[in-house]
Coordinates of C-alpha atoms in Angstrom, one line a residue:
X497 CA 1.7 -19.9 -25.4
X498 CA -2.2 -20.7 -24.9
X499 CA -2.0 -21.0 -21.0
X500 CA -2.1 -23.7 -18.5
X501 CA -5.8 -24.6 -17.4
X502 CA -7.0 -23.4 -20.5
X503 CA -4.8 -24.9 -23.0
X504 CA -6.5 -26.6 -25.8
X505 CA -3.6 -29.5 -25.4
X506 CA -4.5 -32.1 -22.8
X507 CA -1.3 -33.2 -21.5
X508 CA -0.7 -29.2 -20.5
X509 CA -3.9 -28.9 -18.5
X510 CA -2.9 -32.3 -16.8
X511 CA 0.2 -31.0 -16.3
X512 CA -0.9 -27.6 -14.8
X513 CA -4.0 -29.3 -12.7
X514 CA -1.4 -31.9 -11.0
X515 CA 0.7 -28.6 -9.8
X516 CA -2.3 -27.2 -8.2
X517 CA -3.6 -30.3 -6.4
X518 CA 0.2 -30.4 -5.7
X519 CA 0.1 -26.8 -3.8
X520 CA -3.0 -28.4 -2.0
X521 CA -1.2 -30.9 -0.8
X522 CA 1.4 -28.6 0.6
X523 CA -1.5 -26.5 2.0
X524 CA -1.9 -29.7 4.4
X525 CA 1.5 -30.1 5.6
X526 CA 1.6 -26.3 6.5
X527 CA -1.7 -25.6 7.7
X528 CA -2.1 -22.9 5.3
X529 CA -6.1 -22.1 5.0
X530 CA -5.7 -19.8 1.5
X531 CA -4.7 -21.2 -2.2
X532 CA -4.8 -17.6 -4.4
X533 CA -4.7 -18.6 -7.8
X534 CA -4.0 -16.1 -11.0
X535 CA -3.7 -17.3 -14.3
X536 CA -1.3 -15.4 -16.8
X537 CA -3.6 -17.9 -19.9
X538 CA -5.2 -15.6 -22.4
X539 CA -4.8 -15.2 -26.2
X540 CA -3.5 -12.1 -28.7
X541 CA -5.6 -12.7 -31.2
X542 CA -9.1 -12.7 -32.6
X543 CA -9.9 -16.6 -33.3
X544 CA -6.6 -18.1 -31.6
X545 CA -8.8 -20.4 -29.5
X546 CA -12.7 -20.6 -28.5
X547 CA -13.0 -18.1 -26.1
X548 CA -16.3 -20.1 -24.3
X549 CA -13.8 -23.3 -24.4
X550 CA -11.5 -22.1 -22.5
X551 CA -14.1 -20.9 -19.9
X552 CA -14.9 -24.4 -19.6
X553 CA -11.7 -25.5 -19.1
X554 CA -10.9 -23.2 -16.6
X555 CA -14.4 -24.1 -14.6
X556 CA -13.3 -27.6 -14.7
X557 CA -10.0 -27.4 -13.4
X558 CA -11.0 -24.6 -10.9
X559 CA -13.9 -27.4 -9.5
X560 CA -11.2 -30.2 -9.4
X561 CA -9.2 -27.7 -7.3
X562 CA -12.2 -27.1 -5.0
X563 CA -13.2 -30.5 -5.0
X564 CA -10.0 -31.1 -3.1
X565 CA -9.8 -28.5 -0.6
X566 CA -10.6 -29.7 2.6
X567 CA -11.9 -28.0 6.3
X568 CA -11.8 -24.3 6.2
X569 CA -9.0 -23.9 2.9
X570 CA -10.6 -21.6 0.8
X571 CA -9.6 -20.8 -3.2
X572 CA -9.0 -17.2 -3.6
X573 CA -9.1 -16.1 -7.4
X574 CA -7.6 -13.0 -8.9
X575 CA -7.9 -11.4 -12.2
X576 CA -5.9 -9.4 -14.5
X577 CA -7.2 -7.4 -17.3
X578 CA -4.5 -7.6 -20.1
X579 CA -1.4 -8.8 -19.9
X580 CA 0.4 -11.1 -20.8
X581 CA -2.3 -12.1 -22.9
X582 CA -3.9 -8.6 -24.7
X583 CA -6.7 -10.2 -26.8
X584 CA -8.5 -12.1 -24.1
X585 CA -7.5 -12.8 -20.6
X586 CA -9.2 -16.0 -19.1
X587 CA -9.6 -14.2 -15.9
X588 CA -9.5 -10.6 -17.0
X589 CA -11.9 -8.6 -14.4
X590 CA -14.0 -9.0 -11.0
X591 CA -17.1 -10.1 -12.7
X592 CA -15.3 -13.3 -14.6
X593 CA -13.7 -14.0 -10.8
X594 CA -17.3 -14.2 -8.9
X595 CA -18.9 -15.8 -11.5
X596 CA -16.4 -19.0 -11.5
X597 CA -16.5 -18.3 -7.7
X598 CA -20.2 -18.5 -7.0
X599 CA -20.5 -21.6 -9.1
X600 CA -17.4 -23.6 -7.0
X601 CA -19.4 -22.7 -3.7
X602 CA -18.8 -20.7 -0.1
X603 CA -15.3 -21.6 0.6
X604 CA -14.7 -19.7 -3.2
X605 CA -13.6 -16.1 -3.2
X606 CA -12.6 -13.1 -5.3
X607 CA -9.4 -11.5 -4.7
X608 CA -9.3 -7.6 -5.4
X609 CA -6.0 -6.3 -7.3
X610 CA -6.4 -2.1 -6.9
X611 CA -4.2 -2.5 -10.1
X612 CA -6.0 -4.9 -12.3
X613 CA -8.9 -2.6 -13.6
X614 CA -9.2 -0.6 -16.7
X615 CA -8.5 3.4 -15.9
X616 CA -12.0 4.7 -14.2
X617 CA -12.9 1.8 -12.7
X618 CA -14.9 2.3 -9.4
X619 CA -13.1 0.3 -7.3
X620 CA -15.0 1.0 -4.3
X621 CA -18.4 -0.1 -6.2
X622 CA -16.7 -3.9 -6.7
X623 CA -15.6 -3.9 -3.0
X624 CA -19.2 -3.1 -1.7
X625 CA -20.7 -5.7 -4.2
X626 CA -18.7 -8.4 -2.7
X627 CA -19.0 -8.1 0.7
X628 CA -22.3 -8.3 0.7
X629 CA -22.7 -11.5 -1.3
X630 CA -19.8 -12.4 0.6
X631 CA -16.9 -13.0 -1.7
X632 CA -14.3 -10.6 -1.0
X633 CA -11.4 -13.0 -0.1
X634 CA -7.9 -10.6 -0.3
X635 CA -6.7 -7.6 -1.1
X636 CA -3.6 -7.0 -3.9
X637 CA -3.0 -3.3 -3.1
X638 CA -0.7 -1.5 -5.4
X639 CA -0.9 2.3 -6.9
X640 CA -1.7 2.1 -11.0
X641 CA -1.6 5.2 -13.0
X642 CA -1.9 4.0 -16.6
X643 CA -1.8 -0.2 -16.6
X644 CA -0.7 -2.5 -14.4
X645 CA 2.0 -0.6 -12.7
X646 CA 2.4 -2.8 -9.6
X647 CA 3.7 0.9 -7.9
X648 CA 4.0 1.2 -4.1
X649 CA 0.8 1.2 -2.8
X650 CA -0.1 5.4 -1.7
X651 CA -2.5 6.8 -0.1
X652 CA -4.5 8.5 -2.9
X653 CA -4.4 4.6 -4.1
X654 CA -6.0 3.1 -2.2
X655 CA -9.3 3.5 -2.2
X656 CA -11.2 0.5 -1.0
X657 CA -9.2 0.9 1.8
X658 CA -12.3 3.2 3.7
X659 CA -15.3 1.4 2.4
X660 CA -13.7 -1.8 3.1
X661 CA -12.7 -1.2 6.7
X662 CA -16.2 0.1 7.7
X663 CA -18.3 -2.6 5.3
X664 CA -16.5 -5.0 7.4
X665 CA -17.0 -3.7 10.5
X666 CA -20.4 -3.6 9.8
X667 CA -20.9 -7.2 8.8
X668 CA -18.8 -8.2 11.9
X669 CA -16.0 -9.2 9.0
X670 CA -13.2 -9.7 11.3
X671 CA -9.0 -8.8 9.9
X672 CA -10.2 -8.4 6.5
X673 CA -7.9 -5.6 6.0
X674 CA -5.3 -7.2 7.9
X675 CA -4.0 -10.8 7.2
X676 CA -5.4 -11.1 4.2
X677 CA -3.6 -8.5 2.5
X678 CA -0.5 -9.0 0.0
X679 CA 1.5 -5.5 -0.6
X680 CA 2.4 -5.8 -4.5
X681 CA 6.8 -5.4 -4.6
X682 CA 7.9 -2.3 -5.9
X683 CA 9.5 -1.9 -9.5
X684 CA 13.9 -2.0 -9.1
X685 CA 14.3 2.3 -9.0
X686 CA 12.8 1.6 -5.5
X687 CA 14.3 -0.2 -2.8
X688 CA 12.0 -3.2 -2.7
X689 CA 12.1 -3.4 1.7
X690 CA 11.9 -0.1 2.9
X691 CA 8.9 0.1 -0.4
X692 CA 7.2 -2.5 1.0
X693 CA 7.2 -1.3 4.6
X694 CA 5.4 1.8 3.5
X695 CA 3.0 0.2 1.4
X696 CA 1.8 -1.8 4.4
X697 CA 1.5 1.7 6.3
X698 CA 0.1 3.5 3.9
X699 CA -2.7 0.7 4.1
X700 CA -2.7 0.5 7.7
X701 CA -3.1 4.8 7.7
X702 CA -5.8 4.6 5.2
X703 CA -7.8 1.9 7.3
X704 CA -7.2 3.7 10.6
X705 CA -8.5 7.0 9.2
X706 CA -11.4 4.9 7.9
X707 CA -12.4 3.4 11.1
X708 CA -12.2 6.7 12.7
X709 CA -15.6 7.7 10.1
X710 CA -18.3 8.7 13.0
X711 CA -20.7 6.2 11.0
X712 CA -23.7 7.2 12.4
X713 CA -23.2 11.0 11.7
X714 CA -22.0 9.9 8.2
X715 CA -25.6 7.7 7.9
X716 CA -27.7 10.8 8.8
X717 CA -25.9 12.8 6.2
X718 CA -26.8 10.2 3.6
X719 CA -30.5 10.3 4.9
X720 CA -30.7 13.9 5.1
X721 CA -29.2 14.2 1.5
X722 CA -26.5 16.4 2.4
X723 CA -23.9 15.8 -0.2
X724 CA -20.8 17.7 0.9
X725 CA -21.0 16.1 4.3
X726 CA -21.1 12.6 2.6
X727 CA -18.1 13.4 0.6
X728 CA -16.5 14.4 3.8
X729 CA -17.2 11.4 5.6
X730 CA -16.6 8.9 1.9
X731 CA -12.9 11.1 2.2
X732 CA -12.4 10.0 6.0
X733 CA -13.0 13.4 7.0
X734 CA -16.3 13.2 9.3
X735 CA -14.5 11.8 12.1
X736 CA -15.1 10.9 16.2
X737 CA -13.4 13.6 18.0
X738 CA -10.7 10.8 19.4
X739 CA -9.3 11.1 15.7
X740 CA -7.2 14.0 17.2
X741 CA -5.6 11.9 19.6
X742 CA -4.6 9.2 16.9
X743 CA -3.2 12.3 15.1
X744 CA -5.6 12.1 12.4
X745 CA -7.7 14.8 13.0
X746 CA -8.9 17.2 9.7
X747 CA -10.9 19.7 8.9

């Protein structure tokens, strides 16, 4: 009921950290570099546990976890912002993520869910923060209209898709958009495969159309201050002429 990491009872959070240090293990065997973590622990109501306690709880099991990663495995940490928990979630938004992050160390990053943010949220904004402190670890991509929908990821969805794709090519951030990417399965009215499948190339469309951006044209625009070409090229619309031959060409 109180979580796993977090929960006030000892022999839980023993129980819990031994299943993490357990994945680690299994990380070995594998060769797997990543361990993304999300935790569902929160509370429903005000006063159910010490809010600050649980923070510490979490930072001490997160540094055990750290503590026994080993050559390049990294910790990737997602967040959530309600559910299941709707009073607090431990992890509940980007901010919560790097800050645990930053104090574990380098091999620490944040994993951004498209779906995890309250309505408004300028997803693109987060995306740019974290690449240049370097903590952008993964992408969750999924479409969300209301809450956490965990939709097929669209188009129109996916917005960090073109600020990503050329913020990493400008900080020589290799495949960021490429293997370290996990398309979000589609509720049952959909068939979950062929869903899948076009959530990856919906990505992949979105991230070709981005890299297509004639940056330096897009740059003077900015400099210049002329605001309808900037939207143009922030929509994937100031393009190289070679867009046409990909089949991407616009207007």
């Amino acid at each position: 009921m109180l979580g796993s990491v977090t929960n006030p009872d000892p022999g839980v959070r023993k129980k819990a950290l031994t299943h993490l240090l357990e994945c680690v293990d299994v990380m070995d065997v594998t060769g797997s570099r990543d361990l993304k973590l999300w935790f569902s622990d929160g509370t429903n109501y005000p006063g159910q546990d010490s809010i600050a306690a649980r923070q510490d709880r979490l930072a001490e099991a997160l540094a055990q976890v750290y503590a026994r990663l080993s050559g390049d495995q990294r910790l990737i940490l997602e967040y959530k912002l309600f559910e299941p928990a709707f009073y607090t979630m431990d992890v509940p938004d980007w901010g919560t993520s790097y800050a645990h992050c930053l104090q574990l160390g380098e091999r620490a990053k944040v994993c951004v869910d498209t779906g995890h943010h309250a309505p408004g949220t300028n997803i693109e904004f987060i995306v740019a923060v974290l690449l240049r402190a370097g903590k952008l670890g993964s992408f969750d991509f999924n479409s969300r209209f209301y809450a956490d929908d965990d939709l097929m990821a669209a188009p129109p969805t996916v917005p960090a898709v073109p600020h990503t794709a050329r913020g990493a090519a400008r900080r020589r951030v290799r495949h960021l958009v490429g293997d370290r990417v996990h398309a979000r399965p589609v509720p049952q009215h959909r068939a979950k495969i062929p869903g899948q499948i076009r959530s990856v190339l919906n990505v992949q469309e979105a991230t070709a159309k981005a890299m297509l951006v004639d940056a330096s044209a897009l740059a003077a625009a900015q400099a210049g201050g002329d605001v309808l070409r900037c939207q143009r090229g922030a929509d994937g619309r100031l393009q190289h002429r070679r867009a046409a031959d990909a089949g991407f060409a616009s207007g």
